[in-house]
Coordinates of C-alpha atoms (C1' of nucleotides) in Angstrom, one line a residue:
Chain U
M1 CA 77.3 112.1 126.5
Q2 CA 75.8 109.2 128.1
D3 CA 72.3 110.5 128.4
G4 CA 70.8 107.7 130.3
I5 CA 67.6 108.7 128.6
G6 CA 67.0 105.7 126.4
V7 CA 66.7 102.4 128.1
T8 CA 67.5 101.7 124.5
D9 CA 70.8 100.3 123.6
R10 CA 68.9 97.6 122.0
P11 CA 70.1 98.2 118.5
D12 CA 67.5 96.1 116.8
I13 CA 64.3 94.4 117.8
G14 CA 65.9 91.2 117.0
P15 CA 64.8 87.7 117.7
A16 CA 65.8 86.8 121.2
E17 CA 68.4 88.5 123.4
D18 CA 71.3 87.8 121.1
K19 CA 74.3 86.4 122.8
V20 CA 74.7 89.2 125.3
S21 CA 76.7 92.2 124.2
G22 CA 80.4 91.8 124.1
S23 CA 80.4 89.2 121.4
R24 CA 82.5 89.9 118.4
E25 CA 80.9 91.7 115.5
K26 CA 81.6 91.7 111.8
G27 CA 83.3 94.9 110.7
L28 CA 80.8 95.5 108.0
N29 CA 77.9 95.3 110.5
R30 CA 79.6 97.8 112.7
V31 CA 79.9 100.1 109.7
L32 CA 76.3 99.7 108.9
E33 CA 75.5 100.7 112.5
I34 CA 77.7 103.6 112.2
F35 CA 75.9 104.8 109.1
E36 CA 72.5 104.4 110.8
F37 CA 73.7 106.2 113.8
L38 CA 75.0 109.2 111.9
H39 CA 71.8 109.2 109.9
T40 CA 69.7 109.5 113.0
T41 CA 71.9 112.0 114.8
Q42 CA 72.2 114.1 111.7
R43 CA 75.4 115.7 112.8
A44 CA 79.2 115.2 113.0
I45 CA 80.2 113.3 116.1
G46 CA 83.5 112.5 117.9
I47 CA 84.9 109.0 117.4
G48 CA 84.8 108.2 121.1
D49 CA 81.1 109.1 121.3
L50 CA 80.5 107.3 118.1
A51 CA 81.9 104.1 119.6
K52 CA 79.6 104.6 122.6
G53 CA 76.7 105.3 120.3
V54 CA 77.0 102.2 118.3
N55 CA 78.1 100.2 121.4
A56 CA 81.4 99.2 119.8
P57 CA 84.9 99.0 121.2
R58 CA 86.9 102.1 120.8
S59 CA 89.8 100.5 119.1
T60 CA 87.6 98.9 116.5
T61 CA 85.8 102.1 115.9
Y62 CA 89.0 103.9 115.3
T63 CA 90.2 101.4 112.7
L64 CA 86.8 101.3 110.9
V65 CA 86.5 105.1 110.9
R66 CA 90.0 105.4 109.4
S67 CA 89.1 103.0 106.6
L68 CA 85.9 104.8 105.9
V69 CA 87.6 108.2 105.9
D70 CA 90.3 107.0 103.6
A71 CA 87.7 105.7 101.3
G72 CA 85.8 109.0 101.4
L73 CA 82.6 107.5 102.8
L74 CA 83.1 109.5 106.0
E75 CA 84.9 112.8 106.4
M76 CA 86.5 114.4 109.4
A77 CA 84.2 117.4 110.0
G78 CA 85.2 121.0 110.5
D79 CA 87.0 121.5 113.7
G80 CA 89.1 118.3 113.7
N81 CA 88.0 115.2 115.5
R82 CA 84.4 114.7 114.5
V83 CA 83.2 112.5 111.7
Y84 CA 80.2 112.6 109.4
F85 CA 79.1 111.3 106.0
G86 CA 81.6 112.0 103.2
K87 CA 81.5 113.0 99.6
K88 CA 81.7 109.5 98.3
L89 CA 78.3 108.7 99.8
Y90 CA 76.9 111.8 98.0
L91 CA 78.4 110.6 94.7
Y92 CA 77.0 107.1 95.2
G93 CA 73.6 108.6 96.1
M94 CA 73.7 110.6 92.9
D95 CA 74.5 107.4 91.0
Y96 CA 71.4 105.9 92.5
V97 CA 69.2 108.8 91.4
R98 CA 70.6 108.6 87.9
G99 CA 69.9 104.9 87.7
N100 CA 66.5 105.3 89.0
D101 CA 63.9 106.9 86.8
L102 CA 61.2 106.8 89.3
L103 CA 63.2 108.7 91.9
R104 CA 64.5 111.2 89.4
R105 CA 61.1 112.0 88.0
G106 CA 59.4 111.6 91.4
R107 CA 61.5 114.4 92.9
Q108 CA 60.6 116.6 90.1
E109 CA 56.9 115.9 90.4
V110 CA 57.0 116.5 94.1
D111 CA 58.7 119.8 93.7
D112 CA 56.3 120.9 91.1
L113 CA 53.3 119.8 93.1
S114 CA 54.5 121.6 96.1
R115 CA 55.0 124.8 94.1
Q116 CA 51.7 124.4 92.4
T117 CA 49.7 123.9 95.6
G118 CA 51.8 125.7 98.2
E119 CA 51.5 122.6 100.4
T120 CA 54.2 120.3 101.7
S121 CA 54.6 117.4 99.3
E122 CA 56.5 114.2 99.7
L123 CA 57.6 111.1 97.8
C124 CA 57.5 108.0 100.0
M125 CA 58.7 104.4 99.5
L126 CA 59.2 101.2 101.4
Q127 CA 62.7 100.9 102.7
S128 CA 63.5 97.5 104.1
G129 CA 59.9 97.1 105.3
R130 CA 59.5 100.6 106.7
Y131 CA 57.9 103.7 105.5
T132 CA 60.5 106.2 104.4
I133 CA 60.2 109.8 103.2
V134 CA 62.5 109.8 100.2
H135 CA 62.1 113.4 99.1
S136 CA 60.1 116.2 100.4
S137 CA 59.4 119.8 99.3
P138 CA 58.3 122.2 102.0
G139 CA 55.6 124.3 100.5
T140 CA 54.9 127.9 101.3
R141 CA 52.8 127.9 104.4
P142 CA 54.0 130.0 107.3
F143 CA 54.1 127.0 109.6
R144 CA 56.2 124.3 108.1
I145 CA 55.3 120.8 108.7
S146 CA 58.8 119.5 108.8
S147 CA 59.6 115.9 108.4
A148 CA 63.1 115.0 107.7
T149 CA 64.0 113.2 104.5
G150 CA 65.0 109.6 105.2
L151 CA 62.9 109.6 108.3
Q152 CA 61.4 106.2 109.0
I153 CA 57.9 106.0 110.5
P154 CA 55.7 103.0 111.3
L155 CA 53.5 102.2 108.4
P156 CA 50.1 102.4 110.3
W157 CA 50.8 106.0 111.1
T158 CA 50.5 107.2 107.6
A159 CA 48.2 107.4 104.6
S160 CA 51.0 106.3 102.4
G161 CA 51.6 103.3 104.5
R162 CA 48.1 102.0 103.6
L163 CA 48.8 102.4 100.0
L164 CA 52.3 100.9 100.0
L165 CA 50.9 97.7 101.5
A166 CA 48.1 97.4 99.0
G167 CA 48.4 94.1 97.1
L168 CA 50.2 92.3 99.9
E169 CA 48.9 89.2 101.6
R170 CA 47.6 89.5 105.1
A171 CA 50.5 87.4 106.4
D172 CA 53.0 89.7 104.8
I173 CA 51.4 92.7 106.3
E174 CA 51.4 91.1 109.7
D175 CA 55.1 90.4 109.4
M176 CA 55.8 94.0 108.5
V177 CA 53.8 95.6 111.3
S178 CA 54.9 95.1 114.9
E179 CA 52.7 95.6 117.9
E180 CA 54.2 98.9 118.8
D181 CA 53.8 100.2 115.3
L182 CA 50.1 100.1 115.9
V183 CA 50.4 102.6 118.8
L184 CA 50.0 106.1 117.6
P185 CA 52.2 108.9 118.9
D186 CA 49.3 110.1 121.1
G187 CA 48.9 106.7 122.7
R188 CA 45.9 105.5 120.8
R189 CA 46.1 102.0 119.6
L190 CA 44.9 100.9 116.1
K191 CA 43.4 97.5 115.6
L192 CA 45.3 95.4 113.1
D193 CA 42.1 94.4 111.4
D194 CA 41.1 98.1 111.0
F195 CA 44.4 98.8 109.5
I196 CA 44.1 95.9 107.0
G197 CA 40.7 97.1 106.2
D198 CA 42.1 100.5 105.5
I199 CA 44.6 99.0 103.1
A200 CA 41.9 97.2 101.2
T201 CA 39.9 100.4 100.9
A202 CA 42.8 102.4 99.8
R203 CA 43.6 99.8 97.2
S204 CA 40.2 100.0 95.6
T205 CA 39.7 103.7 95.8
G206 CA 43.2 104.5 94.5
Y207 CA 44.0 107.0 97.2
C208 CA 44.1 107.5 101.0
V209 CA 43.4 110.3 103.3
T210 CA 44.1 110.2 107.0
S211 CA 43.5 112.9 109.6
G212 CA 45.3 113.6 112.8
L213 CA 47.2 110.3 112.9
V214 CA 50.8 111.4 113.5
D215 CA 49.8 114.7 115.0
A216 CA 46.5 116.5 115.7
Y217 CA 47.0 119.3 113.3
T218 CA 47.5 117.7 109.9
K219 CA 45.8 115.7 107.3
C220 CA 47.6 113.5 104.9
L221 CA 46.5 112.8 101.3
A222 CA 48.3 110.1 99.5
A223 CA 48.2 108.5 96.0
P224 CA 50.0 105.4 94.8
V225 CA 52.7 105.2 92.2
F226 CA 52.7 101.9 90.3
S227 CA 55.8 100.2 88.9
A228 CA 53.7 97.5 87.4
P229 CA 50.0 96.8 87.4
G230 CA 49.0 96.3 91.0
K231 CA 52.5 96.8 92.3
V232 CA 52.8 100.0 94.4
E233 CA 56.3 101.2 94.2
A234 CA 56.0 104.5 95.9
T235 CA 53.4 107.1 97.0
M236 CA 53.1 110.8 96.6
C237 CA 51.5 112.7 99.4
L238 CA 50.4 116.1 100.5
V239 CA 50.4 117.2 104.1
V240 CA 47.8 119.9 104.8
P241 CA 46.1 121.5 107.9
I242 CA 43.5 119.2 109.3
D243 CA 40.8 121.9 108.9
T244 CA 41.2 122.1 105.2
S245 CA 37.8 122.2 103.6
R246 CA 36.2 119.3 101.9
E247 CA 36.2 121.1 98.5
K248 CA 39.8 122.2 98.8
T249 CA 40.9 118.7 99.8
D250 CA 39.1 117.1 96.8
E251 CA 40.8 119.7 94.6
L252 CA 44.2 118.9 95.9
L253 CA 43.5 115.2 95.6
V254 CA 42.8 115.6 91.9
L255 CA 46.2 117.3 91.3
L256 CA 48.0 114.8 93.5
R257 CA 46.4 111.8 91.7
Q258 CA 47.2 113.2 88.3
R259 CA 50.8 113.5 89.1
A260 CA 51.1 110.2 90.8
A261 CA 49.5 108.6 87.7
R262 CA 51.9 110.4 85.5
L263 CA 54.7 108.9 87.5
S264 CA 53.3 105.4 87.1
I265 CA 53.2 105.1 83.4
A266 CA 56.7 104.4 82.3
A267 CA 58.4 102.9 85.3
Chain L
M1 CA 101.6 111.4 112.2
Q2 CA 102.7 108.2 111.1
D3 CA 104.3 108.6 107.8
G4 CA 107.1 106.3 108.7
I5 CA 105.1 103.2 107.9
G6 CA 104.1 104.7 104.7
V7 CA 105.6 102.0 102.6
T8 CA 102.1 100.5 102.6
D9 CA 101.2 99.0 99.4
R10 CA 98.5 101.6 98.6
P11 CA 95.2 100.1 97.4
D12 CA 95.3 103.2 95.4
I13 CA 95.0 103.8 91.7
G14 CA 96.5 101.5 89.3
P15 CA 95.4 98.3 87.9
A16 CA 97.1 96.8 90.9
E17 CA 95.7 93.5 89.8
D18 CA 96.3 90.9 92.4
K19 CA 99.1 91.4 94.8
V20 CA 100.0 87.8 95.3
S21 CA 96.5 86.7 94.7
G22 CA 94.9 84.3 97.1
S23 CA 95.3 86.4 100.1
R24 CA 92.3 86.9 102.2
E25 CA 90.6 90.3 102.1
K26 CA 88.7 92.2 104.8
G27 CA 85.0 92.2 104.1
L28 CA 84.8 95.9 104.4
N29 CA 87.5 96.4 101.8
R30 CA 85.6 94.2 99.4
V31 CA 82.6 96.3 99.9
L32 CA 84.5 99.4 99.2
E33 CA 85.7 97.9 96.0
I34 CA 82.2 96.8 95.1
F35 CA 81.0 100.4 95.5
E36 CA 83.8 101.8 93.4
F37 CA 83.1 99.2 90.7
L38 CA 79.5 100.0 90.6
H39 CA 80.4 103.7 90.5
T40 CA 82.5 103.2 87.4
T41 CA 80.2 100.9 85.6
Q42 CA 77.2 103.1 86.3
R43 CA 74.8 100.3 85.8
A44 CA 73.3 97.3 87.6
I45 CA 75.3 94.1 87.3
G46 CA 74.9 90.4 88.1
I47 CA 76.5 89.1 91.2
G48 CA 78.7 86.7 89.4
D49 CA 80.0 89.4 87.1
L50 CA 80.4 91.6 90.1
A51 CA 82.6 89.0 91.8
K52 CA 84.7 88.8 88.7
G53 CA 84.8 92.6 88.4
V54 CA 86.2 93.1 91.9
N55 CA 88.2 90.0 91.7
A56 CA 86.6 88.4 94.7
P57 CA 85.5 84.9 95.4
R58 CA 81.9 84.2 94.4
S59 CA 80.8 82.9 97.8
T60 CA 82.1 85.9 99.5
T61 CA 80.5 88.2 97.1
Y62 CA 77.1 86.6 97.6
T63 CA 77.3 87.0 101.4
L64 CA 78.5 90.6 101.2
V65 CA 75.8 91.6 98.6
R66 CA 73.2 90.0 100.7
S67 CA 74.2 92.0 103.7
L68 CA 74.3 95.2 101.7
V69 CA 70.9 94.5 100.1
D70 CA 69.4 93.8 103.5
A71 CA 70.8 97.1 104.7
G72 CA 69.5 98.9 101.7
L73 CA 72.9 100.1 100.5
L74 CA 72.4 98.1 97.4
E75 CA 69.2 97.0 95.7
M76 CA 68.4 94.2 93.4
A77 CA 67.6 96.0 90.2
G78 CA 64.6 95.6 87.9
D79 CA 64.7 92.3 86.2
G80 CA 65.9 90.2 89.1
N81 CA 69.4 89.3 89.6
R82 CA 71.4 92.4 89.2
V83 CA 72.5 94.8 91.9
Y84 CA 73.1 98.5 92.0
F85 CA 73.2 101.2 94.5
G86 CA 70.3 101.4 96.9
K87 CA 68.1 104.0 98.5
K88 CA 70.0 104.1 101.7
L89 CA 73.0 105.5 99.8
Y90 CA 70.8 108.2 98.4
L91 CA 69.6 109.1 101.8
Y92 CA 73.1 109.2 103.3
G93 CA 74.1 111.3 100.4
M94 CA 71.3 113.7 101.1
D95 CA 72.5 113.8 104.7
Y96 CA 75.9 114.8 103.5
V97 CA 74.5 117.6 101.4
R98 CA 72.4 118.9 104.3
G99 CA 75.4 118.9 106.6
N100 CA 77.6 120.6 104.0
D101 CA 76.8 124.2 103.4
L102 CA 79.4 124.5 100.7
L103 CA 78.0 121.7 98.6
R104 CA 74.4 122.8 99.1
R105 CA 75.1 126.4 98.0
G106 CA 77.7 125.3 95.4
R107 CA 75.1 123.2 93.6
Q108 CA 72.8 126.2 93.5
E109 CA 75.4 128.6 92.2
V110 CA 76.5 126.1 89.5
D111 CA 73.0 125.6 88.3
D112 CA 72.4 129.3 88.3
L113 CA 75.6 130.1 86.5
S114 CA 74.8 127.5 83.9
R115 CA 71.4 128.9 83.3
Q116 CA 72.8 132.4 83.2
T117 CA 75.5 131.7 80.7
G118 CA 74.1 128.7 78.8
E119 CA 77.5 127.0 79.3
T120 CA 78.3 123.8 81.1
S121 CA 79.3 124.6 84.6
E122 CA 80.8 122.4 87.3
L123 CA 81.7 122.3 91.0
C124 CA 84.9 120.5 91.7
M125 CA 86.7 119.3 94.8
L126 CA 89.6 117.2 95.9
Q127 CA 88.4 113.7 96.7
S128 CA 91.1 111.7 98.4
G129 CA 93.8 113.5 96.5
R130 CA 92.1 113.4 93.1
Y131 CA 90.1 115.9 91.1
T132 CA 86.4 115.1 91.2
I133 CA 83.4 116.7 89.6
V134 CA 81.0 117.0 92.4
H135 CA 78.1 118.6 90.6
S136 CA 77.6 119.6 87.0
S137 CA 74.9 121.4 85.1
P138 CA 74.9 120.8 81.4
G139 CA 74.2 124.2 79.8
T140 CA 72.1 124.7 76.7
R141 CA 74.5 124.2 73.8
P142 CA 73.5 121.8 71.1
F143 CA 76.6 119.7 71.6
R144 CA 76.9 118.7 75.2
I145 CA 80.3 118.4 76.8
S146 CA 79.4 115.6 79.1
S147 CA 81.5 114.7 82.0
A148 CA 79.9 112.4 84.5
T149 CA 79.5 113.6 88.1
G150 CA 81.9 111.8 90.4
L151 CA 84.3 111.3 87.6
Q152 CA 87.9 111.4 88.8
I153 CA 90.5 113.0 86.5
P154 CA 94.2 113.6 87.0
L155 CA 94.8 117.0 88.5
P156 CA 97.2 118.3 85.7
W157 CA 94.6 117.8 83.0
T158 CA 92.4 120.5 84.4
A159 CA 92.2 124.2 85.2
S160 CA 90.6 123.4 88.5
G161 CA 93.4 121.1 89.4
R162 CA 95.8 124.1 89.3
L163 CA 93.7 126.0 91.7
L164 CA 93.0 123.2 94.1
L165 CA 96.6 122.7 94.7
A166 CA 97.3 126.3 95.3
G167 CA 98.8 126.8 98.7
L168 CA 100.4 123.4 99.0
E169 CA 104.1 122.7 99.4
R170 CA 106.0 121.5 96.4
A171 CA 106.5 118.2 98.1
D172 CA 102.8 117.7 98.7
I173 CA 102.1 118.4 95.1
E174 CA 104.7 115.8 94.0
D175 CA 103.1 113.3 96.2
M176 CA 99.7 113.9 94.7
V177 CA 100.7 113.8 91.1
S178 CA 102.0 110.6 89.6
E179 CA 104.1 110.3 86.4
E180 CA 101.2 109.1 84.4
D181 CA 99.0 111.9 85.5
L182 CA 101.3 114.2 83.6
V183 CA 100.5 112.5 80.3
L184 CA 97.6 114.2 78.6
P185 CA 94.9 112.1 76.8
D186 CA 96.5 113.0 73.5
G187 CA 99.9 111.7 74.6
R188 CA 101.6 115.0 75.2
R189 CA 103.5 115.1 78.4
L190 CA 103.5 118.0 80.8
K191 CA 106.6 119.0 82.7
L192 CA 106.2 118.9 86.5
D193 CA 107.9 122.2 86.9
D194 CA 105.5 123.8 84.3
F195 CA 102.6 122.4 86.2
I196 CA 103.9 123.8 89.5
G197 CA 104.5 127.1 87.8
D198 CA 100.9 127.1 86.6
I199 CA 99.7 126.5 90.2
A200 CA 101.7 129.5 91.5
T201 CA 100.3 131.7 88.7
A202 CA 96.7 130.5 89.3
R203 CA 97.2 131.2 92.9
S204 CA 98.2 134.8 92.4
T205 CA 95.7 135.7 89.7
G206 CA 92.8 134.0 91.4
Y207 CA 91.6 132.1 88.4
C208 CA 92.9 129.7 85.8
V209 CA 92.1 129.1 82.1
T210 CA 93.3 126.1 80.1
S211 CA 92.7 125.3 76.5
G212 CA 92.6 122.0 74.8
L213 CA 94.0 120.0 77.7
V214 CA 91.5 117.2 78.1
D215 CA 90.3 117.4 74.5
A216 CA 91.0 119.6 71.6
Y217 CA 87.7 121.4 71.4
T218 CA 87.2 122.9 74.9
K219 CA 88.5 125.6 77.0
C220 CA 88.1 125.5 80.8
L221 CA 87.7 128.5 83.0
A222 CA 88.0 127.9 86.8
A223 CA 87.8 130.0 89.9
P224 CA 88.7 129.0 93.5
V225 CA 86.3 128.7 96.4
F226 CA 88.0 129.3 99.7
S227 CA 87.0 127.7 103.0
A228 CA 89.5 129.8 104.9
P229 CA 92.0 132.5 103.8
G230 CA 94.4 130.7 101.4
K231 CA 92.6 127.4 101.7
V232 CA 91.0 126.3 98.4
E233 CA 88.2 124.0 99.2
A234 CA 86.6 123.7 95.8
T235 CA 86.5 125.3 92.4
M236 CA 83.7 126.4 90.1
C237 CA 84.4 126.1 86.4
L238 CA 82.9 126.7 83.0
V239 CA 83.6 124.5 80.0
V240 CA 83.3 126.4 76.7
P241 CA 84.3 125.9 73.1
I242 CA 87.9 126.5 72.5
D243 CA 87.2 129.2 70.0
T244 CA 85.3 131.4 72.4
S245 CA 86.4 135.0 71.8
R246 CA 88.7 136.8 74.2
E247 CA 85.9 139.2 75.1
K248 CA 83.4 136.6 75.7
T249 CA 85.8 134.6 77.8
D250 CA 86.6 137.6 80.0
E251 CA 82.9 138.3 80.4
L252 CA 82.3 134.7 81.5
L253 CA 85.2 134.8 83.8
V254 CA 83.8 137.8 85.6
L255 CA 80.5 136.0 86.2
L256 CA 82.3 132.9 87.3
R257 CA 84.6 134.6 89.7
Q258 CA 81.7 136.6 91.2
R259 CA 79.9 133.4 92.1
A260 CA 82.9 131.6 93.3
A261 CA 83.7 134.5 95.6
R262 CA 80.1 134.5 96.9
L263 CA 80.5 130.8 97.8
S264 CA 83.7 131.5 99.6
I265 CA 82.5 134.0 102.2
A266 CA 80.6 132.0 104.8
A267 CA 82.1 128.6 104.6
Chain Z
dT1 C1' 99.9 121.7 140.5
dA2 C1' 97.6 117.7 140.3
dC3 C1' 93.6 115.0 139.0
dA4 C1' 90.2 113.0 136.1
dC5 C1' 89.1 111.8 131.8
dA6 C1' 89.4 112.1 126.7
dT7 C1' 92.1 111.0 122.3
dG8 C1' 94.9 108.5 119.2
dT9 C1' 98.2 104.6 118.5
dC10 C1' 100.1 99.9 119.0
dT11 C1' 100.5 95.0 120.5
dT12 C1' 98.5 90.5 121.5
dT13 C1' 95.0 86.9 121.7
dT14 C1' 91.3 84.1 119.8
dA15 C1' 86.6 84.0 118.0
dT16 C1' 85.2 84.0 113.5
dA17 C1' 84.4 85.6 108.9
dA18 C1' 86.6 84.9 104.2
dG19 C1' 87.4 81.7 101.1
dA20 C1' 87.4 77.0 98.7
dG21 C1' 84.6 73.9 96.9
dA22 C1' 80.6 70.8 96.4
dC23 C1' 76.0 70.9 95.1
dA24 C1' 71.1 71.4 93.0
dA25 C1' 68.5 74.2 90.1
dA26 C1' 68.0 77.3 86.7
dT27 C1' 69.6 79.2 82.3
dT28 C1' 71.9 79.0 78.2
dG29 C1' 73.4 77.3 73.5
dT30 C1' 73.6 73.6 69.7
Chain Y
dA1 C1' 67.5 66.6 74.1
dC2 C1' 72.0 67.1 76.1
dA3 C1' 75.9 69.3 77.3
dA4 C1' 77.9 73.6 79.2
dT5 C1' 77.3 77.6 82.0
dT6 C1' 75.6 80.2 85.4
dT7 C1' 73.0 81.0 89.8
dG8 C1' 72.2 80.6 94.5
dT9 C1' 73.0 78.0 98.9
dC10 C1' 75.7 75.3 102.1
dT11 C1' 79.6 73.2 104.7
dC12 C1' 84.2 73.2 106.6
dT13 C1' 88.9 75.2 107.5
dT14 C1' 92.2 78.4 108.8
dA15 C1' 94.1 82.9 108.1
dT16 C1' 92.9 87.1 110.2
dA17 C1' 90.4 90.9 111.8
dA18 C1' 87.8 92.3 116.2
dA19 C1' 88.5 93.2 120.7
dA20 C1' 91.0 94.0 125.1
dG21 C1' 94.1 96.7 127.0
dA22 C1' 98.5 99.2 127.8
dC23 C1' 100.6 103.5 126.7
dA24 C1' 101.6 108.2 125.5
dT25 C1' 99.5 112.8 124.7
dG26 C1' 95.9 116.2 125.2
dT27 C1' 92.4 118.8 127.5
dG28 C1' 89.7 120.5 130.9
dT29 C1' 88.8 121.9 136.0
dA30 C1' 89.2 122.1 141.0

DNA sequence: TACACATGTCTTTTATAAGAGACAAATTGT
DNA sequence: ACAATTTGTCTCTTATAAAAGACATGTGTA
């Protein structure tokens, strides 16, 4: 509890220091925060800790959690007094998949590509302005490059990010990318202009390869999935060891681009 | 705990129309209704219609939908002004699956069983007191017995229902089953005592077979999945033509019960 | 045994979000 | 071309839900 670790407790990089904590919050917003919190912790949590975690009053948290549990969006987990996501969210999620050709077929293509190549493969999309891994299939390598589904990563850190922003105006891109997004995990800092240049390149070549961006050991190959001419709706990507040979990389790129193109047609 | 207050006008099932319409509703409740509405319609819908559908003021609906879209729980669908479930719900749903051994393994067993037998196979659970198909795999028959995932059906209509209530007190069962639940789709009416008798039988035999309950053409075989000794957490079931031979049925039952038992061990 | 600190429930106060309704702009139909 | 709807945004009011906090239990530990 109470790991002082994060200076954090700044829930969102909002405009200005909103009216000091302590102000009354809309119930729905609290719920949204609860969901995000559970999504990041990825485990069941006690209601008291949850209240601390989302910085909400205990009494409020109890009432909200009760509503959500009654509705089936949350469930009391195993031993008794912990909560986590509930069946209803799973059902709604399946509804989303069913209603979404791209995702349904994309998951399939990703699974197939991963089996075909043995490499980790992922389907990525923009999720409220951020890069999100929507589905991933682990591949067969002894060392797994694990990146959790639903993880959100700054756009400039990834090959997919460069493709997802293709076709946007410079201003839009600037809006989407914050200063800190340009700082890589190892401390290096990208120049915004370089990033925008990358985007333009990716757009014209129809794919993007980045090496050692998120970590020093991997290379990322990405190809765009179009929902309409010029509109990049998603990307498929492969995560491979950084020392993968030129030939092997090109070979993988062909397979990747084939599948990404196949996904594009109907959507 | 707290059953004294129970008079509570349950937001439950039932048309329930407007209880003294005009009363103000909590935003969160409206959101829950919106989700349920989308879940039943299974398609994107305009905001105006949505407001009508959940019987909420238009202005309120607009604000709520905007919040939800911003949060990614809903998405504006294809052509422009329709909404449906969003990526976030999918991601949360995947979180649920990940955190839930039973569901993860259950889906696998159901898929395997369906491939092995060629019949439609389902994983079912209680969802806030109602029978719910949590996962289903269609089988290979020319005529598909389709029943949507997430569909909620009165407990007495199903074989699984009899197993899911095994181990509950008579009083609890009476609470869960309403009068109308006892009326089958074809108009026949079950006697509560018969139903409770079925439950006891199912409990001791460790499986349940029903014929022509929901419709006249199918037979349903179900086996319990235990989360603890005596506690039925879910059921696996097979939906087969009603004229399936005795031998064939027994054979399928063996396979089904094997897999259901396998699911039970670790949870 | 007593102490400190969680958990879960209830009551009260007041800041505020839900709702009604007016509007302009876009979309119909005739 | 002209109603007749529907859509999306805004303003204002007041019913009400969020929050504070008291209380009764529970759980751990010194």
